[in-house]
Coordinates of C-alpha atoms (C1' of nucleotides) in Angstrom, one line a residue:
Chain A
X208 CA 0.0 0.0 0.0
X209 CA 3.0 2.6 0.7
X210 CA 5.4 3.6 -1.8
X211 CA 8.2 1.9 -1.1
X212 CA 11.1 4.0 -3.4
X213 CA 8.9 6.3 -5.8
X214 CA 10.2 9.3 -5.1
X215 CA 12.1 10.4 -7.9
X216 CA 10.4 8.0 -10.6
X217 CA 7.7 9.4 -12.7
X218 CA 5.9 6.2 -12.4
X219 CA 4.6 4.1 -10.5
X220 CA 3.4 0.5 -11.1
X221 CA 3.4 -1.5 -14.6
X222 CA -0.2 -1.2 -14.6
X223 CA -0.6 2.7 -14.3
X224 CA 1.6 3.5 -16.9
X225 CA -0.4 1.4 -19.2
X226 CA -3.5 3.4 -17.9
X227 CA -1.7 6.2 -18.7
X228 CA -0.8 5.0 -22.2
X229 CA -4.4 4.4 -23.2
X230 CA -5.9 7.5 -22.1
X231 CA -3.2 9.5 -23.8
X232 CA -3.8 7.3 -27.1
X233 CA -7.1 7.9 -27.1
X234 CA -6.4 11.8 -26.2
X235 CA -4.5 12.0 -29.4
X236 CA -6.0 9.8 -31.4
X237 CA -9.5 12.2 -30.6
X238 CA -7.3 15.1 -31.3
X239 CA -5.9 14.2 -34.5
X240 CA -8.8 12.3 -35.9
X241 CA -10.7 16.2 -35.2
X242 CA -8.3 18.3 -36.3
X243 CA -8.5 16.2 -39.9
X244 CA -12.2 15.8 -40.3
X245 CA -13.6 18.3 -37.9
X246 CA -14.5 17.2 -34.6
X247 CA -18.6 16.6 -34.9
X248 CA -17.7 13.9 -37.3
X249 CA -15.5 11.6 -35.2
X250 CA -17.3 8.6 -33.3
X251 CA -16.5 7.3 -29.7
X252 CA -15.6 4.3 -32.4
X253 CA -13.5 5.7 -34.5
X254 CA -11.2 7.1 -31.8
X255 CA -11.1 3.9 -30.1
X256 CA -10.3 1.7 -33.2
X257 CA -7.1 4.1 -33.8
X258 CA -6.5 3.8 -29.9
X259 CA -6.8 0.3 -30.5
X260 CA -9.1 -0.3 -28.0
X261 CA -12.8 -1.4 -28.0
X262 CA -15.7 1.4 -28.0
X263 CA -16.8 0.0 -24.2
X264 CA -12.9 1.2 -23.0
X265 CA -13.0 4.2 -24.0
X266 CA -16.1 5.3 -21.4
X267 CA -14.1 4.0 -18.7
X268 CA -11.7 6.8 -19.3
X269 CA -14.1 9.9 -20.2
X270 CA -17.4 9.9 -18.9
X271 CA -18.2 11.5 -22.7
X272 CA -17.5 11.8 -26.2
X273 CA -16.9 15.1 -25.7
X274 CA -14.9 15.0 -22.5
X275 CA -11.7 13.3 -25.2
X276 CA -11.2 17.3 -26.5
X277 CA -11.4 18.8 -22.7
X278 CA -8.9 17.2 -21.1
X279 CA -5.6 17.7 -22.1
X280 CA -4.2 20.0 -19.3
X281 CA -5.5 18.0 -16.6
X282 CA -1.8 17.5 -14.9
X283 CA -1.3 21.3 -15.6
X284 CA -3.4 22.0 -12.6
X285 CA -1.3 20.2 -10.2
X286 CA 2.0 21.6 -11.1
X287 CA 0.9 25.5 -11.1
X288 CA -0.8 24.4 -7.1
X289 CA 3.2 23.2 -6.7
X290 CA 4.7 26.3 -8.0
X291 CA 2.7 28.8 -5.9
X292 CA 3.6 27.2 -3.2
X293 CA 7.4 26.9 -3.7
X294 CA 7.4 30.8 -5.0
X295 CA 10.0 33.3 -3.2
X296 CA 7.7 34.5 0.2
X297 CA 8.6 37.9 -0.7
X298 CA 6.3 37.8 -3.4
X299 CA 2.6 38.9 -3.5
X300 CA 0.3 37.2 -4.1
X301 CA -0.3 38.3 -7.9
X302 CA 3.3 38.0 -8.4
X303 CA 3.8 34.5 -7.1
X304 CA 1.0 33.2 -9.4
X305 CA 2.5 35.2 -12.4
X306 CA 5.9 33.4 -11.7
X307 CA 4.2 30.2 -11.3
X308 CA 2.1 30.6 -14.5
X309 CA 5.0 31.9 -16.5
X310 CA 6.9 28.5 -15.5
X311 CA 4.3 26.5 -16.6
X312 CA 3.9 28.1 -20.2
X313 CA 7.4 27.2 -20.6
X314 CA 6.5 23.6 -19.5
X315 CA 3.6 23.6 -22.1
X316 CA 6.0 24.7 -24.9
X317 CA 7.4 21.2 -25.3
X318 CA 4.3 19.6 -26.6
X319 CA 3.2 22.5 -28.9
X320 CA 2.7 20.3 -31.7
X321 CA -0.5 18.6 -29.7
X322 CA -2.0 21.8 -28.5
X323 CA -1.6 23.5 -31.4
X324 CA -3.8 21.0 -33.3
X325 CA -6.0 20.6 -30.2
X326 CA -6.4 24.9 -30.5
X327 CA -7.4 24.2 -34.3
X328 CA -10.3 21.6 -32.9
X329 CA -11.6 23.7 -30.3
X330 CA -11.4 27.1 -33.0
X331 CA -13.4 25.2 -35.4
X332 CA -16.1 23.7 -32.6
X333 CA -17.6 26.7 -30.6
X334 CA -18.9 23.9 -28.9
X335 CA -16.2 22.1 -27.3
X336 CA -14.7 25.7 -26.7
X337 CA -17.5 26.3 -24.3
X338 CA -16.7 23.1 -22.4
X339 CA -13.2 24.0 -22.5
X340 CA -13.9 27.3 -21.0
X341 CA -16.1 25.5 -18.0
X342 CA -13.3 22.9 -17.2
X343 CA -10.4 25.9 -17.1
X344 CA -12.6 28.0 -14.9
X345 CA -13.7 25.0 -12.7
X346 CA -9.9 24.5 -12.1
X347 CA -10.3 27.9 -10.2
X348 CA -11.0 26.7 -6.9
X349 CA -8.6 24.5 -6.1
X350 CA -6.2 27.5 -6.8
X351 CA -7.9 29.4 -4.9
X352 CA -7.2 27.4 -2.0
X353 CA -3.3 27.0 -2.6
X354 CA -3.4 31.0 -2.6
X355 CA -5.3 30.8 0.5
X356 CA -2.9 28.7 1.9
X357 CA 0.1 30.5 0.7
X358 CA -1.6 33.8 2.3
X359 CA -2.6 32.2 5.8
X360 CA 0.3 30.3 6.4
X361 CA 3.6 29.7 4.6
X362 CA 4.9 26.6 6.8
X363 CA 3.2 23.2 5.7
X364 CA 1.1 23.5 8.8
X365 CA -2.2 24.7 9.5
X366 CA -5.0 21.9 7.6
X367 CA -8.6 23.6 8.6
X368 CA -11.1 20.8 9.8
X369 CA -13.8 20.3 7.1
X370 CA -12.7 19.3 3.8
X371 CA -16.3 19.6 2.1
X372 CA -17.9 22.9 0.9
X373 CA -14.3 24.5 0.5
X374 CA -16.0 27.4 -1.4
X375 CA -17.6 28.4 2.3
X376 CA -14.3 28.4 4.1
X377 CA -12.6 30.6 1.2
X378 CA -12.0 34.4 1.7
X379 CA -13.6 36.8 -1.6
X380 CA -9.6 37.7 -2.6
X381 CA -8.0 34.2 -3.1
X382 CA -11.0 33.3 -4.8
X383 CA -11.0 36.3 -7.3
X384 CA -7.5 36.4 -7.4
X385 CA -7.4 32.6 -8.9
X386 CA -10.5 32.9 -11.3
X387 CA -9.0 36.6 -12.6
X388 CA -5.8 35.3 -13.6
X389 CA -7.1 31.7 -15.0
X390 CA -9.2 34.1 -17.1
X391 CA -6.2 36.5 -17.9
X392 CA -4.5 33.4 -19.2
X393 CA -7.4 32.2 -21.7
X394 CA -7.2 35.6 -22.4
X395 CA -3.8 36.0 -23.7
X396 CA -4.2 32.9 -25.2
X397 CA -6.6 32.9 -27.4
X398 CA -5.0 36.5 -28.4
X399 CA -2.2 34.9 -29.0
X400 CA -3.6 31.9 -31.4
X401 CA -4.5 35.0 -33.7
X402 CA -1.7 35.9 -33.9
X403 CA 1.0 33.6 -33.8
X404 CA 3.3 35.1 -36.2
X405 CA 3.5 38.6 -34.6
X406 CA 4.3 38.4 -30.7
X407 CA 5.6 35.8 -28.9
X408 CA 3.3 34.5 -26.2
X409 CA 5.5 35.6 -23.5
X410 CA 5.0 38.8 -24.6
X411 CA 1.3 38.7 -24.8
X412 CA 1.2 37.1 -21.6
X413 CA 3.2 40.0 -19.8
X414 CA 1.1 42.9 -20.8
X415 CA -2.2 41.3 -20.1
X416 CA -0.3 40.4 -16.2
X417 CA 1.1 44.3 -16.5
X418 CA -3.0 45.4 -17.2
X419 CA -4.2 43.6 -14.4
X420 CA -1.5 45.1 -12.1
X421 CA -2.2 48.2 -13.1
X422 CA -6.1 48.2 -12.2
X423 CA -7.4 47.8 -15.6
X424 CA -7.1 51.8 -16.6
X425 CA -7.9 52.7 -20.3
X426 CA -4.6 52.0 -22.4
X427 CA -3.5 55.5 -23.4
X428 CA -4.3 56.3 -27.1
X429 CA -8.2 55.3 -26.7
X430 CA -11.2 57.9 -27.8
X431 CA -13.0 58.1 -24.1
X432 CA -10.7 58.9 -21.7
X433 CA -11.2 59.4 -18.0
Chain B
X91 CA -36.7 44.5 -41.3
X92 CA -36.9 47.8 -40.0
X93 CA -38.9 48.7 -37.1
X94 CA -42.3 50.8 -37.3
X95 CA -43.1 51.9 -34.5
X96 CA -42.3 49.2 -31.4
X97 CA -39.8 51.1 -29.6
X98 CA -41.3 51.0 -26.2
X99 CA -43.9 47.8 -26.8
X100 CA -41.5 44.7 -25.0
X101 CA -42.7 42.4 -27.5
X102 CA -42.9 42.4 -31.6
X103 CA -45.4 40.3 -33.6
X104 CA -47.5 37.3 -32.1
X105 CA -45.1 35.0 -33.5
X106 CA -42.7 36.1 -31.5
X107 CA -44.4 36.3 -28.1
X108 CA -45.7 32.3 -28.4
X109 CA -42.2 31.1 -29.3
X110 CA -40.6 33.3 -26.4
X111 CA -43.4 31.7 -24.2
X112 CA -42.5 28.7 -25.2
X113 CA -38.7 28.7 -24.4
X114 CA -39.8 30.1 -21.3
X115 CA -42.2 27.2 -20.5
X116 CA -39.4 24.8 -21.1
X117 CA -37.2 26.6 -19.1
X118 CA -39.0 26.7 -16.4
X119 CA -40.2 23.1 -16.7
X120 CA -37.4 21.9 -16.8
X121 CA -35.5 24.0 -13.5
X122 CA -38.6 22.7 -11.5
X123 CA -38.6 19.4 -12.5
X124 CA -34.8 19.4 -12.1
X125 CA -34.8 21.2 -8.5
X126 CA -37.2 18.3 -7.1
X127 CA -36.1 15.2 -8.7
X128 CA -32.0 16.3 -9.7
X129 CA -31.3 17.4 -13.0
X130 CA -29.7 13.9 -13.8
X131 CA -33.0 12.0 -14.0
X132 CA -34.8 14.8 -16.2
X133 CA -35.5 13.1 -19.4
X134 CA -36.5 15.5 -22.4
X135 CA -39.8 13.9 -22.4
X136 CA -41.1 15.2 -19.7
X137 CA -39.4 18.7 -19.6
X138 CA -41.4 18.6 -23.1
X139 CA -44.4 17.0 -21.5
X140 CA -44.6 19.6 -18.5
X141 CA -43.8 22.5 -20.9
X142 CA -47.1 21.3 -23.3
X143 CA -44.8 20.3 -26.1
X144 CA -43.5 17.5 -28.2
X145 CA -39.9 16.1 -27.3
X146 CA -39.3 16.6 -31.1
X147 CA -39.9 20.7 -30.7
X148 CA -37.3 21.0 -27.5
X149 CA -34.5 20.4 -30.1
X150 CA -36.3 23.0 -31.9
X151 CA -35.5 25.5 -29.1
X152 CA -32.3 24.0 -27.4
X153 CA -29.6 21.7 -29.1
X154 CA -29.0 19.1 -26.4
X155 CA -30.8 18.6 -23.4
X156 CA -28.4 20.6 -21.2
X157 CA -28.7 23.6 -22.9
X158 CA -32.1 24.1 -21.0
X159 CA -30.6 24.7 -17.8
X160 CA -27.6 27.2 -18.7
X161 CA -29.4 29.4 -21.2
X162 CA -31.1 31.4 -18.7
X163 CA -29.4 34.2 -19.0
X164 CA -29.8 34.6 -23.0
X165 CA -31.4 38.1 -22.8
X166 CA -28.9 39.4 -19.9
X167 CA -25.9 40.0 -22.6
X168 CA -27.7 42.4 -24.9
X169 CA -29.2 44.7 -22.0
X170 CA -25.9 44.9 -20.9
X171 CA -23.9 45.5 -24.1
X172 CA -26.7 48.0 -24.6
X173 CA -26.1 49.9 -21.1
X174 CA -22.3 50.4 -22.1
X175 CA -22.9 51.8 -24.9
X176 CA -25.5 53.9 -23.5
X177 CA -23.1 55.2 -20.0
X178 CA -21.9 58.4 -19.4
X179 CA -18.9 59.3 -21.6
X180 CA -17.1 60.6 -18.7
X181 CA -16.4 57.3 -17.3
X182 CA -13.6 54.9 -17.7
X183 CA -14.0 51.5 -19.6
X184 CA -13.9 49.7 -16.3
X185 CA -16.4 52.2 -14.7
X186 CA -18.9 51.9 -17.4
X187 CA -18.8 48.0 -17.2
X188 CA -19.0 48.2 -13.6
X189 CA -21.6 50.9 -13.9
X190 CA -24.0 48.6 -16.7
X191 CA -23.2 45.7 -14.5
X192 CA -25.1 47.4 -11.3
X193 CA -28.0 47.9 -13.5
X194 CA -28.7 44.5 -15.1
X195 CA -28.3 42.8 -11.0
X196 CA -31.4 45.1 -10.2
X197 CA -32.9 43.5 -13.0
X198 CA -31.8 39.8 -12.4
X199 CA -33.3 40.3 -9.0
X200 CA -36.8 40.5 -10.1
X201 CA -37.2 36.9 -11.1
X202 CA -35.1 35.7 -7.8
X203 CA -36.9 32.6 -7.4
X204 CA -35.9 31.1 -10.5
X205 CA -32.7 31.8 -10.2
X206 CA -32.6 30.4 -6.6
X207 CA -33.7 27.3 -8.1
X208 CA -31.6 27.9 -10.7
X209 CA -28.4 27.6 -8.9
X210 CA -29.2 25.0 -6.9
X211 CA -29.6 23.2 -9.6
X212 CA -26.3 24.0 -10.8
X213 CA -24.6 23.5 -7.5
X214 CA -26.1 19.9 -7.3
X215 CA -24.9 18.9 -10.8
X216 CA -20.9 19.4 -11.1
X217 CA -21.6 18.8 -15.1
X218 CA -23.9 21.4 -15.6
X219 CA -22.2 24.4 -13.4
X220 CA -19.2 23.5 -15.7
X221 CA -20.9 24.2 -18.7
X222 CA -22.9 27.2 -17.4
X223 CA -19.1 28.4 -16.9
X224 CA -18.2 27.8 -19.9
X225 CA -21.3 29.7 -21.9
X226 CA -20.9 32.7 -19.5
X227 CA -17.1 33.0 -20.2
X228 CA -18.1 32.8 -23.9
X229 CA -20.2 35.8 -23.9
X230 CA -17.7 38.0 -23.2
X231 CA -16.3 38.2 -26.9
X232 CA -19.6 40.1 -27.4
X233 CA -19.1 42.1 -24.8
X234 CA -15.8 42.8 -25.7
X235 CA -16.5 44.3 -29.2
X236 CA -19.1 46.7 -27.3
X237 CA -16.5 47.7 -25.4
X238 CA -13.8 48.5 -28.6
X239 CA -17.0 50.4 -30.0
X240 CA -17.9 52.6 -27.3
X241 CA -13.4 53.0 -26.6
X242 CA -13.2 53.8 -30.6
X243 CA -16.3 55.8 -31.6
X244 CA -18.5 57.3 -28.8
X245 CA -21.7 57.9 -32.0
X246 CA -23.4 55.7 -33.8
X247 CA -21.2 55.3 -36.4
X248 CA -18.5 53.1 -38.5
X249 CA -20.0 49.8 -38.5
X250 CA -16.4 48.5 -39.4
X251 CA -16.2 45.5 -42.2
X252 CA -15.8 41.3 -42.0
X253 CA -18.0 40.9 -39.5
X254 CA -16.9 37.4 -39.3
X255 CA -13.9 36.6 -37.6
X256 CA -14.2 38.6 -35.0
X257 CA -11.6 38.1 -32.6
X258 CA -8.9 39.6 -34.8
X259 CA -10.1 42.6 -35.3
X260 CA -10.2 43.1 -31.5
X261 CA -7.3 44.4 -29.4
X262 CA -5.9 42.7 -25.9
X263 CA -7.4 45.3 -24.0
X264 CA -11.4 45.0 -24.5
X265 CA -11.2 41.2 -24.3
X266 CA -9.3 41.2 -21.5
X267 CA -11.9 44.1 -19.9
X268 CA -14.7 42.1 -20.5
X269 CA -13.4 38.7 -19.4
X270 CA -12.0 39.9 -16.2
X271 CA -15.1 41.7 -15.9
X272 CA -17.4 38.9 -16.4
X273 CA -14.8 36.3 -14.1
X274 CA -15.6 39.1 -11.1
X275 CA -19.4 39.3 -11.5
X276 CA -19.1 34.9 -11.5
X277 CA -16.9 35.2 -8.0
X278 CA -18.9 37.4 -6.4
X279 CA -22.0 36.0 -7.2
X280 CA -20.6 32.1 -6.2
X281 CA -19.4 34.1 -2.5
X282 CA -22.6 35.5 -2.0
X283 CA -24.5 32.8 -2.6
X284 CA -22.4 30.5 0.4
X285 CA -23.0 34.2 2.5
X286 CA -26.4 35.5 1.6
X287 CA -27.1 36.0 4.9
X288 CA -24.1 37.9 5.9
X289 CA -23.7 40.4 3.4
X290 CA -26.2 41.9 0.1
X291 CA -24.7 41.0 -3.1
X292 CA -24.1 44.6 -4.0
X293 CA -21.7 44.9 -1.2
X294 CA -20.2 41.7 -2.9
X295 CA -20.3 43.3 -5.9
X296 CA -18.6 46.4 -4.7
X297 CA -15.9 44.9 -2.6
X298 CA -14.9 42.6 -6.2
X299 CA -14.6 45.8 -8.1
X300 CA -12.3 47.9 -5.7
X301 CA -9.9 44.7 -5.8
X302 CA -9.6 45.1 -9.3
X303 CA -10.1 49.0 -9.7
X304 CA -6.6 48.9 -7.2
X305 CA -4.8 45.9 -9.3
X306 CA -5.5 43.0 -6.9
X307 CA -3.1 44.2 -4.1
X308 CA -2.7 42.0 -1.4
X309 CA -5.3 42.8 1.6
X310 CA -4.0 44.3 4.4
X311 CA -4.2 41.8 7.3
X312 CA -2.5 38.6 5.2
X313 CA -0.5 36.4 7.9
X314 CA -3.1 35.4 10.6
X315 CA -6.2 35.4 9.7
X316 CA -9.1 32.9 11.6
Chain C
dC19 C1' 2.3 -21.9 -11.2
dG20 C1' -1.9 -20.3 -9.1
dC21 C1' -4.8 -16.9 -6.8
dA22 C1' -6.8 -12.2 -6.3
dA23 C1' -7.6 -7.7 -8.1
dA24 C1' -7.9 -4.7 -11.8
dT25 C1' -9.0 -4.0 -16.5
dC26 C1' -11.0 -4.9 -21.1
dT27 C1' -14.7 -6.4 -23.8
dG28 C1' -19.3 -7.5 -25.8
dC29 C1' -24.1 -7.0 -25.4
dA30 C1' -28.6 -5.3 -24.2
dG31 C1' -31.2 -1.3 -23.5
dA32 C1' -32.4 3.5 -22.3
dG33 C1' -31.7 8.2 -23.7
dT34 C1' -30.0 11.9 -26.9
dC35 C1' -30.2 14.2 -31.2
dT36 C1' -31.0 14.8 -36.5
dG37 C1' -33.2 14.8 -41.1
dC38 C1' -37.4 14.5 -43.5
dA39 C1' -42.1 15.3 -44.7
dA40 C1' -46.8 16.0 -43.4
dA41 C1' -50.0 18.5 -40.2
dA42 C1' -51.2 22.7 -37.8
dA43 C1' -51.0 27.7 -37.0
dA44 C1' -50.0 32.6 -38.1
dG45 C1' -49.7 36.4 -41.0
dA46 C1' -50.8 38.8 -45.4
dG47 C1' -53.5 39.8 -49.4
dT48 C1' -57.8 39.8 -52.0
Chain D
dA17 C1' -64.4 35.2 -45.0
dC18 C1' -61.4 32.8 -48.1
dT19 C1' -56.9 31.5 -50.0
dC20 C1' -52.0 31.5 -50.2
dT21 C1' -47.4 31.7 -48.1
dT22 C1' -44.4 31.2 -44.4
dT23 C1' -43.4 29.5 -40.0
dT24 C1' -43.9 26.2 -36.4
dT25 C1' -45.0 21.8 -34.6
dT26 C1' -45.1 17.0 -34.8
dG27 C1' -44.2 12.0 -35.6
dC28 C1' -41.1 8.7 -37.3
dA29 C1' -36.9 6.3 -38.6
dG30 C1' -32.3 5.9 -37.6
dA31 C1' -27.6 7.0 -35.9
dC32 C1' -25.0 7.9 -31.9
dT33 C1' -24.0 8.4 -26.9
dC34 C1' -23.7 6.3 -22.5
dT35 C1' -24.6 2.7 -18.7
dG36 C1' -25.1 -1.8 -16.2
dC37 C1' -23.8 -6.3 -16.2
dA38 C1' -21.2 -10.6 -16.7
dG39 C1' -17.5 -13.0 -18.7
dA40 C1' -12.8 -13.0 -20.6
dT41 C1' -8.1 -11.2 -20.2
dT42 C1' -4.3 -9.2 -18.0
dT43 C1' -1.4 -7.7 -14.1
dG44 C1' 0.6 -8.1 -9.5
dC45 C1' 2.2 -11.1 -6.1
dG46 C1' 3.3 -15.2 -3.3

DNA sequence: CGCAAATCTGCAGAGTCTGCAAAAAAGAGT
DNA sequence: ACTCTTTTTTGCAGACTCTGCAGATTTGCG
């Protein structure tokens, strides 16, 4: 039941990296099969058969068709939590998230060739893009309660009793402070995808942080000014 | 095309009112059936059944089955679009938005007991507040371009070309407005509804705005806090 | 090798969603 | 009042999604 010398390996047992190894096949089978013929016209049979597993397998891994398109970043989450916790103390709080966030972009640069087909699928199916939206903003809360923690207490103590209903135990600032800059980086995102060939994202993704810094004030050439 | 004379009548021809009442019906069927029984064990047939319809004409009006409980707020996005554009020219993007906002929650409060029910139904049904997330977050590319219009041309005027497409045309800025904007309205409204005894939701409201207004600064009292 | 647990698979069945064409209703003209 | 056109509703056939169940297969371990 304990883990006897796992530290440092990336996996565990035999039978979890296999698990892993089907779910990712079906991920990119699901994301190339889309990005080819448009991702209303793929079946949950399809994918499977290029996964090389049966139709029934594939529902033990998403509870939907749909779900395939939704869930690439799913360890992203994770890692970020990690990140704003290990940030320099000295940081705010809106700087320690930044830093964290900018670490992870870099992380996500390696497998550009995946998500950029997987932003082609969710560009071309305003459907799935919805979804998408829901899932990154439902990842909110569980920031929220890292920043929490960062704020109330920076050793590794201090686990408040009841686990259920965190929303209730959450102050208003970690939990804006999480959904604002989840949103700031869909934001520069998607801006981005426009337009790949002039800015770097890096770039993109600094001035929308420097906005939000700044209050939000009207950029300076603009016709209504306060 | 052109309107004759129904500026200040709420409704245009018959046609119109009896499909309006219908979507209505529906919705409502199907938030009450869902509040008693969990929205889970809601088949369409009899959210169609309840509403006075066939199953066949609720994929007239929605195009899957959740749809019925996230498109509440379908008429919210113009009357608010419509109260930016409409703001004193005085104010700052973020004030106007802020300012439009206000208004349309006065609104929203008028039919309170549907959206009580509403977001219980939402709260019990992780799925469904996901996707709710998701078509709120997507309205915000409307609002957006309402907010470039009234930043680039306070009249009436230039109705710009290639309508389609429209995220390139806009710049970081007004996406970013809106998004944040929209992101704080959702956080607020999620605290208030865990404290709606504690504090009214425009204090809420108020409170989310001055965090942003002053560029998410960490509150004062951060280390120990019960 | 053999046992126990986890996983994969096929199958039956309920529910979702779409295209099509006919019936019913609303609006407009004569 | 009557007809004609347009819009909306409806039933039906059929494809697809998703779930529960039971048996086959694989993995982990002694």
């Amino acid at each position: 039941m304990q883990n006897v010398a796992e530290e440092s390996a990336p996996q565990g047992g035999l039978r979890e990296r296999k698990k892993r190894a089907t779910r990712a096949a079906l991920v990119e089978a699901a994301v190339r099969l889309a990005a080819e013929h448009g991702a209303e016209n793929i079946t949950v049979e399809a994918i499977s058969e290029t996964a090389g597993v049966s139709p029934r397998t594939f529902f033990n891994y998403f509870d939907s068709r749909d779900d395939v398109f939704v869930m690439i970043g799913a360890e992203t989450s994770a890692r970020l939590r990690r990140a704003v916790l290990e940030a320099p103390a000295e940081l705010s709080p809106l700087q320690a998230l930044r830093h964290a966030l900018a670490a992870e972009l870099a992380e996500v640069e390696q497998h550009h060739e995946l998500w950029r087909l997987h932003a082609e699928v969710l560009r071309r199916s305003p459907r799935l893009l919805v979804r998408s939206l829901g899932v990154h903003a439902a990842d909110e809360l569980g920031l929220a309660e890292t920043l929490a923690e960062r704020m109330g207490a920076d050793g590794p103590a201090a686990p408040s009793a009841g686990e259920e209903s965190r929303r209730s135990a959450l102050g208003l600032y970690p939990h804006l402070l999480a959904a604002v800059c989840v949103t700031a980086v869909r934001v520069a995102f998607e801006h981005w995808c426009v337009r790949q060939e002039e800015r770097t994202f890096t770039d993109v993704f600094q001035e929308t942080f420097d906005h939000l810094a700044a209050g939000l004030p009207a950029p300076s050439g603009t016709a209504g000014r306060p």
